PDB file of C-alpha atoms in Angstrom:
ATOM      1  CA  UNK M   1     -50.194  18.113 -38.725  1.00 53.00           C
ATOM      2  CA  UNK M   2     -50.354  15.658 -35.835  1.00 52.00           C
ATOM      3  CA  UNK M   3     -47.665  13.471 -37.390  1.00 55.00           C
ATOM      4  CA  UNK M   4     -45.427  16.479 -38.026  1.00 55.00           C
ATOM      5  CA  UNK M   5     -45.928  17.676 -34.464  1.00 54.00           C
ATOM      6  CA  UNK M   6     -45.095  14.252 -33.101  1.00 63.00           C
ATOM      7  CA  UNK M   7     -41.957  14.069 -35.230  1.00 62.00           C
ATOM      8  CA  UNK M   8     -40.871  17.499 -34.001  1.00 64.00           C
ATOM      9  CA  UNK M   9     -41.341  16.486 -30.357  1.00 64.00           C
ATOM     10  CA  UNK M  10     -39.537  13.210 -30.964  1.00 65.00           C
ATOM     11  CA  UNK M  11     -36.643  15.039 -32.572  1.00 67.00           C
ATOM     12  CA  UNK M  12     -36.503  17.451 -29.633  1.00 68.00           C
ATOM     13  CA  UNK M  13     -36.436  14.605 -27.118  1.00 68.00           C
ATOM     14  CA  UNK M  14     -33.706  12.906 -29.173  1.00 64.00           C
ATOM     15  CA  UNK M  15     -31.590  16.067 -29.131  1.00 73.00           C
ATOM     16  CA  UNK M  16     -32.087  16.506 -25.376  1.00 73.00           C
ATOM     17  CA  UNK M  17     -31.210  12.864 -24.748  1.00 68.00           C
ATOM     18  CA  UNK M  18     -27.991  13.009 -26.743  1.00 73.00           C
ATOM     19  CA  UNK M  19     -26.993  16.321 -25.162  1.00 76.00           C
ATOM     20  CA  UNK M  20     -27.186  14.715 -21.703  1.00 78.00           C
ATOM     21  CA  UNK M  21     -24.449  12.169 -22.408  1.00 81.00           C
ATOM     22  CA  UNK M  22     -21.512  14.517 -21.762  1.00 85.00           C
ATOM     23  CA  UNK M  23     -22.902  15.865 -18.438  1.00 88.00           C
ATOM     24  CA  UNK M  24     -23.669  12.302 -17.329  1.00 89.00           C
ATOM     25  CA  UNK M  25     -20.111  11.172 -18.061  1.00 89.00           C
ATOM     26  CA  UNK M  26     -18.685  14.234 -16.265  1.00 92.00           C
ATOM     27  CA  UNK M  27     -20.857  13.557 -13.206  1.00 92.00           C
ATOM     28  CA  UNK M  28     -19.777   9.905 -13.177  1.00 93.00           C
ATOM     29  CA  UNK M  29     -16.127  10.992 -13.224  1.00 93.00           C
ATOM     30  CA  UNK M  30     -16.831  13.325 -10.283  1.00 94.00           C
ATOM     31  CA  UNK M  31     -18.549  10.454  -8.468  1.00 94.00           C
ATOM     32  CA  UNK M  32     -15.506   8.236  -9.037  1.00 94.00           C
ATOM     33  CA  UNK M  33     -13.205  10.877  -7.552  1.00 94.00           C
ATOM     34  CA  UNK M  34     -15.520  11.365  -4.570  1.00 93.00           C
ATOM     35  CA  UNK M  35     -15.795   7.615  -3.961  1.00 93.00           C
ATOM     36  CA  UNK M  36     -11.998   7.261  -3.993  1.00 93.00           C
ATOM     37  CA  UNK M  37     -11.626  10.154  -1.541  1.00 93.00           C
ATOM     38  CA  UNK M  38     -14.334   8.723   0.717  1.00 92.00           C
ATOM     39  CA  UNK M  39     -12.712   5.283   0.577  1.00 91.00           C
ATOM     40  CA  UNK M  40      -9.381   6.771   1.618  1.00 92.00           C
ATOM     41  CA  UNK M  41     -11.133   8.652   4.407  1.00 90.00           C
ATOM     42  CA  UNK M  42     -12.871   5.583   5.808  1.00 91.00           C
ATOM     43  CA  UNK M  43      -9.635   3.571   5.681  1.00 92.00           C
ATOM     44  CA  UNK M  44      -7.836   6.329   7.575  1.00 92.00           C
ATOM     45  CA  UNK M  45     -10.704   6.516  10.063  1.00 89.00           C
ATOM     46  CA  UNK M  46     -10.566   2.758  10.593  1.00 89.00           C
ATOM     47  CA  UNK M  47      -6.828   2.859  11.272  1.00 89.00           C
ATOM     48  CA  UNK M  48      -7.010   5.806  13.684  1.00 88.00           C
ATOM     49  CA  UNK M  49     -10.284   4.791  15.300  1.00 87.00           C
ATOM     50  CA  UNK M  50      -9.853   3.421  18.833  1.00 88.00           C
ATOM     51  CA  UNK M  51     -13.225   2.872  20.524  1.00 87.00           C
ATOM     52  CA  UNK M  52     -13.403   2.193  24.229  1.00 88.00           C
ATOM     53  CA  UNK M  53     -12.874  -1.458  25.153  1.00 91.00           C
ATOM     54  CA  UNK M  54     -15.616  -3.409  26.906  1.00 90.00           C
ATOM     55  CA  UNK M  55     -13.582  -3.842  30.109  1.00 92.00           C
ATOM     56  CA  UNK M  56     -12.878  -0.129  30.391  1.00 92.00           C
ATOM     57  CA  UNK M  57     -16.489   0.665  29.510  1.00 92.00           C
ATOM     58  CA  UNK M  58     -17.752  -1.567  32.327  1.00 92.00           C
ATOM     59  CA  UNK M  59     -15.322   0.038  34.769  1.00 93.00           C
ATOM     60  CA  UNK M  60     -16.421   3.511  33.676  1.00 93.00           C
ATOM     61  CA  UNK M  61     -20.054   2.601  34.243  1.00 92.00           C
ATOM     62  CA  UNK M  62     -19.268   1.488  37.775  1.00 92.00           C
ATOM     63  CA  UNK M  63     -17.077   4.534  38.477  1.00 91.00           C
ATOM     64  CA  UNK M  64     -19.798   6.936  37.354  1.00 90.00           C
ATOM     65  CA  UNK M  65     -22.486   4.999  39.171  1.00 89.00           C
ATOM     66  CA  UNK M  66     -20.629   5.085  42.508  1.00 88.00           C
ATOM     67  CA  UNK M  67     -19.196   8.601  42.133  1.00 87.00           C
ATOM     68  CA  UNK M  68     -19.708  11.104  44.938  1.00 84.00           C
ATOM     69  CA  UNK M  69     -19.783  14.391  43.028  1.00 87.00           C
ATOM     70  CA  UNK M  70     -20.225  15.846  39.518  1.00 87.00           C
ATOM     71  CA  UNK M  71     -16.555  16.856  39.421  1.00 90.00           C
ATOM     72  CA  UNK M  72     -15.595  13.249  40.091  1.00 91.00           C
ATOM     73  CA  UNK M  73     -17.761  12.150  37.161  1.00 90.00           C
ATOM     74  CA  UNK M  74     -16.001  14.702  34.944  1.00 91.00           C
ATOM     75  CA  UNK M  75     -12.611  13.319  35.957  1.00 91.00           C
ATOM     76  CA  UNK M  76     -13.661   9.751  35.221  1.00 91.00           C
ATOM     77  CA  UNK M  77     -14.999  10.765  31.801  1.00 92.00           C
ATOM     78  CA  UNK M  78     -11.981  12.892  30.831  1.00 92.00           C
ATOM     79  CA  UNK M  79      -9.555  10.138  31.841  1.00 91.00           C
ATOM     80  CA  UNK M  80     -11.372   7.513  29.751  1.00 90.00           C
ATOM     81  CA  UNK M  81     -10.759   6.398  26.162  1.00 90.00           C
ATOM     82  CA  UNK M  82     -14.058   7.778  24.910  1.00 92.00           C
ATOM     83  CA  UNK M  83     -14.098   9.905  21.770  1.00 93.00           C
ATOM     84  CA  UNK M  84     -13.950  13.662  22.350  1.00 92.00           C
ATOM     85  CA  UNK M  85     -17.568  14.228  21.257  1.00 93.00           C
ATOM     86  CA  UNK M  86     -18.727  11.559  23.722  1.00 93.00           C
ATOM     87  CA  UNK M  87     -16.765  13.194  26.525  1.00 93.00           C
ATOM     88  CA  UNK M  88     -18.243  16.596  25.672  1.00 94.00           C
ATOM     89  CA  UNK M  89     -21.783  15.271  26.057  1.00 94.00           C
ATOM     90  CA  UNK M  90     -21.137  13.580  29.387  1.00 93.00           C
ATOM     91  CA  UNK M  91     -19.189  16.519  30.781  1.00 93.00           C
ATOM     92  CA  UNK M  92     -21.942  18.974  29.828  1.00 93.00           C
ATOM     93  CA  UNK M  93     -24.480  16.786  31.626  1.00 92.00           C
ATOM     94  CA  UNK M  94     -22.304  16.678  34.749  1.00 91.00           C
ATOM     95  CA  UNK M  95     -21.783  20.446  34.711  1.00 89.00           C
ATOM     96  CA  UNK M  96     -25.547  20.966  34.717  1.00 89.00           C
ATOM     97  CA  UNK M  97     -26.011  18.997  37.943  1.00 84.00           C
ATOM     98  CA  UNK M  98     -27.691  21.988  39.578  1.00 86.00           C
ATOM     99  CA  UNK M  99     -30.790  21.934  37.352  1.00 85.00           C
ATOM    100  CA  UNK M 100     -33.796  19.679  37.850  1.00 84.00           C
ATOM    101  CA  UNK M 101     -33.725  15.998  36.972  1.00 85.00           C
ATOM    102  CA  UNK M 102     -36.237  16.392  34.137  1.00 89.00           C
ATOM    103  CA  UNK M 103     -34.269  19.310  32.726  1.00 90.00           C
ATOM    104  CA  UNK M 104     -31.089  17.231  32.850  1.00 90.00           C
ATOM    105  CA  UNK M 105     -32.870  14.411  31.044  1.00 91.00           C
ATOM    106  CA  UNK M 106     -34.061  16.821  28.364  1.00 93.00           C
ATOM    107  CA  UNK M 107     -30.579  18.275  28.005  1.00 93.00           C
ATOM    108  CA  UNK M 108     -29.023  14.836  27.655  1.00 93.00           C
ATOM    109  CA  UNK M 109     -31.560  13.850  24.997  1.00 93.00           C
ATOM    110  CA  UNK M 110     -30.895  17.048  23.041  1.00 94.00           C
ATOM    111  CA  UNK M 111     -27.112  16.657  23.203  1.00 94.00           C
ATOM    112  CA  UNK M 112     -27.265  13.057  22.023  1.00 94.00           C
ATOM    113  CA  UNK M 113     -29.752  13.963  19.294  1.00 94.00           C
ATOM    114  CA  UNK M 114     -27.435  16.713  18.008  1.00 94.00           C
ATOM    115  CA  UNK M 115     -24.514  14.304  17.966  1.00 93.00           C
ATOM    116  CA  UNK M 116     -26.594  11.758  16.052  1.00 92.00           C
ATOM    117  CA  UNK M 117     -27.529  14.402  13.480  1.00 92.00           C
ATOM    118  CA  UNK M 118     -23.874  15.297  12.944  1.00 90.00           C
ATOM    119  CA  UNK M 119     -22.925  11.637  12.509  1.00 89.00           C
ATOM    120  CA  UNK M 120     -25.764  11.077  10.041  1.00 88.00           C
ATOM    121  CA  UNK M 121     -24.631  14.078   7.989  1.00 88.00           C
ATOM    122  CA  UNK M 122     -21.187  12.524   7.666  1.00 85.00           C
ATOM    123  CA  UNK M 123     -22.721   9.560   5.829  1.00 88.00           C
ATOM    124  CA  UNK M 124     -24.958  11.632   3.531  1.00 88.00           C
ATOM    125  CA  UNK M 125     -22.275  11.978   0.877  1.00 86.00           C
ATOM    126  CA  UNK M 126     -21.824   8.243   0.451  1.00 90.00           C
ATOM    127  CA  UNK M 127     -25.584   7.682   0.664  1.00 91.00           C
ATOM    128  CA  UNK M 128     -25.911   9.997  -2.334  1.00 91.00           C
ATOM    129  CA  UNK M 129     -23.304   7.945  -4.196  1.00 92.00           C
ATOM    130  CA  UNK M 130     -25.234   4.769  -3.418  1.00 92.00           C
ATOM    131  CA  UNK M 131     -28.425   6.165  -4.946  1.00 92.00           C
ATOM    132  CA  UNK M 132     -27.174   8.338  -7.791  1.00 92.00           C
ATOM    133  CA  UNK M 133     -24.185   6.273  -8.959  1.00 92.00           C
ATOM    134  CA  UNK M 134     -26.241   3.459 -10.515  1.00 92.00           C
ATOM    135  CA  UNK M 135     -28.828   5.962 -11.812  1.00 91.00           C
ATOM    136  CA  UNK M 136     -26.257   7.931 -13.784  1.00 91.00           C
ATOM    137  CA  UNK M 137     -24.652   4.671 -14.851  1.00 90.00           C
ATOM    138  CA  UNK M 138     -27.991   3.591 -16.299  1.00 89.00           C
ATOM    139  CA  UNK M 139     -28.398   6.957 -18.031  1.00 88.00           C
ATOM    140  CA  UNK M 140     -24.963   6.543 -19.542  1.00 86.00           C
ATOM    141  CA  UNK M 141     -26.024   3.098 -20.719  1.00 85.00           C
ATOM    142  CA  UNK M 142     -29.293   4.071 -22.356  1.00 83.00           C
ATOM    143  CA  UNK M 143     -28.327   7.360 -24.016  1.00 81.00           C
ATOM    144  CA  UNK M 144     -25.723   5.890 -26.448  1.00 79.00           C
ATOM    145  CA  UNK M 145     -27.995   2.993 -27.403  1.00 78.00           C
ATOM    146  CA  UNK M 146     -30.191   5.254 -29.567  1.00 73.00           C
ATOM    147  CA  UNK M 147     -27.401   6.307 -31.937  1.00 70.00           C
ATOM    148  CA  UNK M 148     -25.982   2.792 -31.735  1.00 70.00           C
ATOM    149  CA  UNK M 149     -29.206   1.169 -32.890  1.00 66.00           C
ATOM    150  CA  UNK M 150     -29.539   3.784 -35.637  1.00 67.00           C
ATOM    151  CA  UNK M 151     -26.012   2.970 -36.762  1.00 65.00           C
ATOM    152  CA  UNK M 152     -26.861  -0.731 -36.752  1.00 65.00           C
ATOM    153  CA  UNK M 153     -29.779  -0.049 -39.082  1.00 67.00           C
ATOM    154  CA  UNK M 154     -27.478   1.694 -41.526  1.00 71.00           C
ATOM    155  CA  UNK M 155     -24.761  -0.946 -41.232  1.00 69.00           C
ATOM    156  CA  UNK M 156     -22.291   1.316 -39.363  1.00 64.00           C
ATOM    157  CA  UNK M 157     -20.681  -1.258 -37.090  1.00 75.00           C
ATOM    158  CA  UNK M 158     -17.961   1.127 -35.904  1.00 77.00           C
ATOM    159  CA  UNK M 159     -20.450   3.628 -34.436  1.00 74.00           C
ATOM    160  CA  UNK M 160     -22.408   0.768 -32.886  1.00 75.00           C
ATOM    161  CA  UNK M 161     -19.269  -0.585 -31.221  1.00 81.00           C
ATOM    162  CA  UNK M 162     -18.378   2.842 -29.848  1.00 82.00           C
ATOM    163  CA  UNK M 163     -21.892   3.326 -28.466  1.00 79.00           C
ATOM    164  CA  UNK M 164     -21.881  -0.087 -26.801  1.00 84.00           C
ATOM    165  CA  UNK M 165     -18.448   0.582 -25.304  1.00 85.00           C
ATOM    166  CA  UNK M 166     -19.685   3.832 -23.733  1.00 85.00           C
ATOM    167  CA  UNK M 167     -22.804   2.060 -22.487  1.00 85.00           C
ATOM    168  CA  UNK M 168     -20.878  -0.751 -20.801  1.00 89.00           C
ATOM    169  CA  UNK M 169     -18.239   1.594 -19.345  1.00 89.00           C
ATOM    170  CA  UNK M 170     -20.807   3.889 -17.741  1.00 90.00           C
ATOM    171  CA  UNK M 171     -22.750   0.930 -16.363  1.00 90.00           C
ATOM    172  CA  UNK M 172     -19.673  -0.533 -14.698  1.00 92.00           C
ATOM    173  CA  UNK M 173     -18.615   2.869 -13.373  1.00 93.00           C
ATOM    174  CA  UNK M 174     -22.041   3.632 -11.917  1.00 93.00           C
ATOM    175  CA  UNK M 175     -22.289   0.246 -10.219  1.00 93.00           C
ATOM    176  CA  UNK M 176     -18.752   0.538  -8.844  1.00 94.00           C
ATOM    177  CA  UNK M 177     -19.502   3.971  -7.391  1.00 94.00           C
ATOM    178  CA  UNK M 178     -22.712   2.667  -5.810  1.00 94.00           C
ATOM    179  CA  UNK M 179     -20.948  -0.391  -4.391  1.00 93.00           C
ATOM    180  CA  UNK M 180     -18.127   1.619  -2.837  1.00 94.00           C
ATOM    181  CA  UNK M 181     -20.579   4.120  -1.380  1.00 93.00           C
ATOM    182  CA  UNK M 182     -22.681   1.313   0.094  1.00 94.00           C
ATOM    183  CA  UNK M 183     -19.714  -0.325   1.833  1.00 93.00           C
ATOM    184  CA  UNK M 184     -18.494   2.987   3.263  1.00 93.00           C
ATOM    185  CA  UNK M 185     -21.960   3.926   4.549  1.00 93.00           C
ATOM    186  CA  UNK M 186     -22.479   0.457   6.019  1.00 93.00           C
ATOM    187  CA  UNK M 187     -19.251   0.461   8.023  1.00 92.00           C
ATOM    188  CA  UNK M 188     -19.623   4.034   9.226  1.00 92.00           C
ATOM    189  CA  UNK M 189     -23.226   3.571  10.306  1.00 92.00           C
ATOM    190  CA  UNK M 190     -22.230   0.460  12.281  1.00 92.00           C
ATOM    191  CA  UNK M 191     -19.440   2.372  14.008  1.00 93.00           C
ATOM    192  CA  UNK M 192     -21.558   5.413  14.798  1.00 93.00           C
ATOM    193  CA  UNK M 193     -24.498   3.350  16.008  1.00 93.00           C
ATOM    194  CA  UNK M 194     -22.213   1.565  18.465  1.00 92.00           C
ATOM    195  CA  UNK M 195     -20.750   4.888  19.626  1.00 93.00           C
ATOM    196  CA  UNK M 196     -24.214   6.349  20.192  1.00 94.00           C
ATOM    197  CA  UNK M 197     -25.298   3.305  22.194  1.00 93.00           C
ATOM    198  CA  UNK M 198     -22.219   3.720  24.403  1.00 93.00           C
ATOM    199  CA  UNK M 199     -22.867   7.393  25.099  1.00 94.00           C
ATOM    200  CA  UNK M 200     -26.587   6.811  25.683  1.00 94.00           C
ATOM    201  CA  UNK M 201     -25.792   4.090  28.218  1.00 93.00           C
ATOM    202  CA  UNK M 202     -23.258   6.243  30.034  1.00 93.00           C
ATOM    203  CA  UNK M 203     -25.618   9.225  30.010  1.00 93.00           C
ATOM    204  CA  UNK M 204     -28.344   7.142  31.669  1.00 93.00           C
ATOM    205  CA  UNK M 205     -25.897   5.953  34.324  1.00 92.00           C
ATOM    206  CA  UNK M 206     -24.685   9.509  34.855  1.00 92.00           C
ATOM    207  CA  UNK M 207     -28.227  10.889  35.181  1.00 91.00           C
ATOM    208  CA  UNK M 208     -29.072   8.231  37.745  1.00 90.00           C
ATOM    209  CA  UNK M 209     -25.883   9.015  39.693  1.00 88.00           C
ATOM    210  CA  UNK M 210     -26.605  12.737  39.671  1.00 87.00           C
ATOM    211  CA  UNK M 211     -30.174  12.120  40.812  1.00 85.00           C
ATOM    212  CA  UNK M 212     -28.884  10.042  43.719  1.00 81.00           C
ATOM    213  CA  UNK M 213     -26.377  12.730  44.666  1.00 75.00           C
ATOM    214  CA  UNK M 214     -29.067  15.416  44.707  1.00 68.00           C
ATOM    215  CA  UNK M 215     -31.437  13.380  46.934  1.00 60.00           C
TER     216      UNK M 215
END
């Protein structure tokens, strides 16, 4: 009875394993399409991306620091080459010049934190590709090996060759998806980290300037 029960469970696991091959291949194809779309998106972003230059950034720091009013800070920010989301944060801080200094600090922290969350979400898709691409590639490698080894035992070289071909193809596909996702995430995180540092620096300068104006 124990042997029969074990054989039944083994047969069930074998059926489940083989039935997973088609979904795994479909998911890998979807991952390939997503990775190509993400790669095109990051290339387009790189071409159109124009971060503020260091000379202009230094000038903006000095302009904000020596400004005489919140409206003057807004003008300096709006006339700069900052990204729109960076301008929105700094302008909102300037427009809340009439609240207390601690409240302004809290507002600035919240605005920057929200922006960071949005930027992180934009890299979640490629982070998923980095993790799941190789996993599904490995699944696509292991699942066909069972029938392939069984075919080898019976001398069916053709089935073995087909199983090995599927195994190698899914491995390469999974690794390629993971590699593309890793490169995209790496570049975007570097860009966004630099952007956040810029806006944090300018926000600190702006808060100090507003505090001086209110004294």
